Each structure stands twice: as C-alpha cells, then as structure tokens.
XYZ file of C-alpha atoms in Angstrom:
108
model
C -1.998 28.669 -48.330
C -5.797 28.185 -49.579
C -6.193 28.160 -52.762
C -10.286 26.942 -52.758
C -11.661 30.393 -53.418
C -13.006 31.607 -56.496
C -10.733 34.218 -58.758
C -11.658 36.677 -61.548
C -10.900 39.443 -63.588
C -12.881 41.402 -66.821
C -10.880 41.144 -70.044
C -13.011 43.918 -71.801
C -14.824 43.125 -74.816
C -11.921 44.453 -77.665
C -8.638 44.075 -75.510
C -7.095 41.521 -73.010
C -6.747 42.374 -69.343
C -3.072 41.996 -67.736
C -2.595 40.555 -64.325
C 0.123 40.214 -61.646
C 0.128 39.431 -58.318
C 2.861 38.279 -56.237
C 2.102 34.616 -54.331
C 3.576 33.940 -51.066
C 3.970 30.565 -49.210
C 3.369 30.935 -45.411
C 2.566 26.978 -44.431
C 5.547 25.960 -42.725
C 5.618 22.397 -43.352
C 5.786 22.536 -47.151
C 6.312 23.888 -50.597
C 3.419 25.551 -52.985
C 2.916 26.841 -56.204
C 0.199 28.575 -58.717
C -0.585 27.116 -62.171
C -3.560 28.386 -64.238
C -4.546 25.586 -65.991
C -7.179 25.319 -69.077
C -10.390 24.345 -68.730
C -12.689 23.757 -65.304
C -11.783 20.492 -63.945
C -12.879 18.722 -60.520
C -10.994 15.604 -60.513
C -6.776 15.797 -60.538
C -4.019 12.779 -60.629
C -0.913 13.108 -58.067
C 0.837 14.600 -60.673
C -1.530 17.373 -62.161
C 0.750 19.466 -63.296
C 1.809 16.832 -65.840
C -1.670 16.570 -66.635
C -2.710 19.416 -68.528
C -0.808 22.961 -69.736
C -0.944 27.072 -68.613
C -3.855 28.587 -69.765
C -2.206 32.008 -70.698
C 2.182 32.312 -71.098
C 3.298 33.013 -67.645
C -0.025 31.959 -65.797
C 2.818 29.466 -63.520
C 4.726 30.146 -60.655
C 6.829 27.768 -59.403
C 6.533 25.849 -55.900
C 8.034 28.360 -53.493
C 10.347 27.018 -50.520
C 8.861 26.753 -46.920
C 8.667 30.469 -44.766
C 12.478 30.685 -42.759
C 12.993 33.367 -39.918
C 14.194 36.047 -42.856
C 10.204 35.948 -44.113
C 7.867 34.027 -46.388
C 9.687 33.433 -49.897
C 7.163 34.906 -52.927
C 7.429 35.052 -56.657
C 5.549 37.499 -58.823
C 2.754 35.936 -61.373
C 2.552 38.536 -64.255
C 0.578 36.844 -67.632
C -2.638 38.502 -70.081
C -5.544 37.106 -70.529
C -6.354 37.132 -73.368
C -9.474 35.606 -74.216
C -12.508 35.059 -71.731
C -13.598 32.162 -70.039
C -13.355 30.022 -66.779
C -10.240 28.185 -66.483
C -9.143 26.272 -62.962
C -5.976 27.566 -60.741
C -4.135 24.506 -59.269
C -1.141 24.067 -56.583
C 1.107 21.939 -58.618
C 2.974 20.434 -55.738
C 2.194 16.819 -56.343
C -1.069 15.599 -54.689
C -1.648 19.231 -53.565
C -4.393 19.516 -56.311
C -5.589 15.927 -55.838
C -6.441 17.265 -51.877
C -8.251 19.969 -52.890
C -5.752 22.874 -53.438
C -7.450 24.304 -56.871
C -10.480 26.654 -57.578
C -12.190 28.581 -60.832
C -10.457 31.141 -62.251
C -12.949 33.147 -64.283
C -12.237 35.748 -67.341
C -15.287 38.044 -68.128
C-alpha cells in the first residue's frame, strides 16, 4: 500500500462534498490503515495516531489484516467534508507514518 500521493476533492463554495472509497490492504507482510488527520504535518512520532485527531467524523479506517488466499480484506471510508482546506492522510499502524506512509489531502 502507498499512501505518498497527493489526494483531493472540491467541497463547493455553499455545501460540503461527501466521500467514500473503500481501502484495501494488499502488502502481505503487514497490517494498514487510513486516518485523515488535521492539519499538514511532515514530521510523525511512532505512535501518530495518538498524536493528533480525524479531521472530518468517519475520515478513519481501521488497520486492515494482511491479504489470505480468500482475497485482500477492505473496509469502506465514507465521511463529508465539510469545510475546505489541506489536511494530511496517515497509515496509523505504528511507525507506518513515521516511515513515510502519509500525504496531503486537499479540500477545494
């Protein structure tokens, strides 16, 4: 899973814009997740996760299981955003963020 790219979405200038995706884990040798975190931020303890809080309700999925022979397990991220700005997507799987595992999330 990469999650270095950058991510955005237009939230219209009177009303918020909904998003959901569904994330998938297909690294075989460990777990991953998706938080949307406030704020841009470059620098992230082991534990960033603990470290700051979901920029929108529902902008978290948990850390998914590792792929088995029955598929890749997913979850489904579903959240509004509901106010423009650039906020940073992490892995929360400790140290995953810490390694580089986060990018900009932007809200136009």
């Amino acid at each position: 899973m990469i999650l270095r790219d950058i991510l955005g979405c237009r939230s219209g200038h009177h009303r918020a814009h909904h998003l959901a995706g569904v994330l998938a884990n297909g690294d075989a040798d460990t777990s991953h997740g998706w938080e949307l975190i406030e704020g841009l931020s470059g620098t992230f303890s082991y534990m960033s996760m603990m470290d700051s809080r979901p920029a929108f309700p529902g902008s978290f999925a948990m850390p998914l299981g590792t792929p088995s022979p029955r598929g890749w397990p997913g979850e489904t991220v579903s959240f509004t955003a509901a106010s423009a700005g650039t906020n940073t997507y992490v892995c929360p799987v400790p140290g995953h963020a810490q390694k580089g595992m986060h990018g900009a999330f932007i809200v136009t």
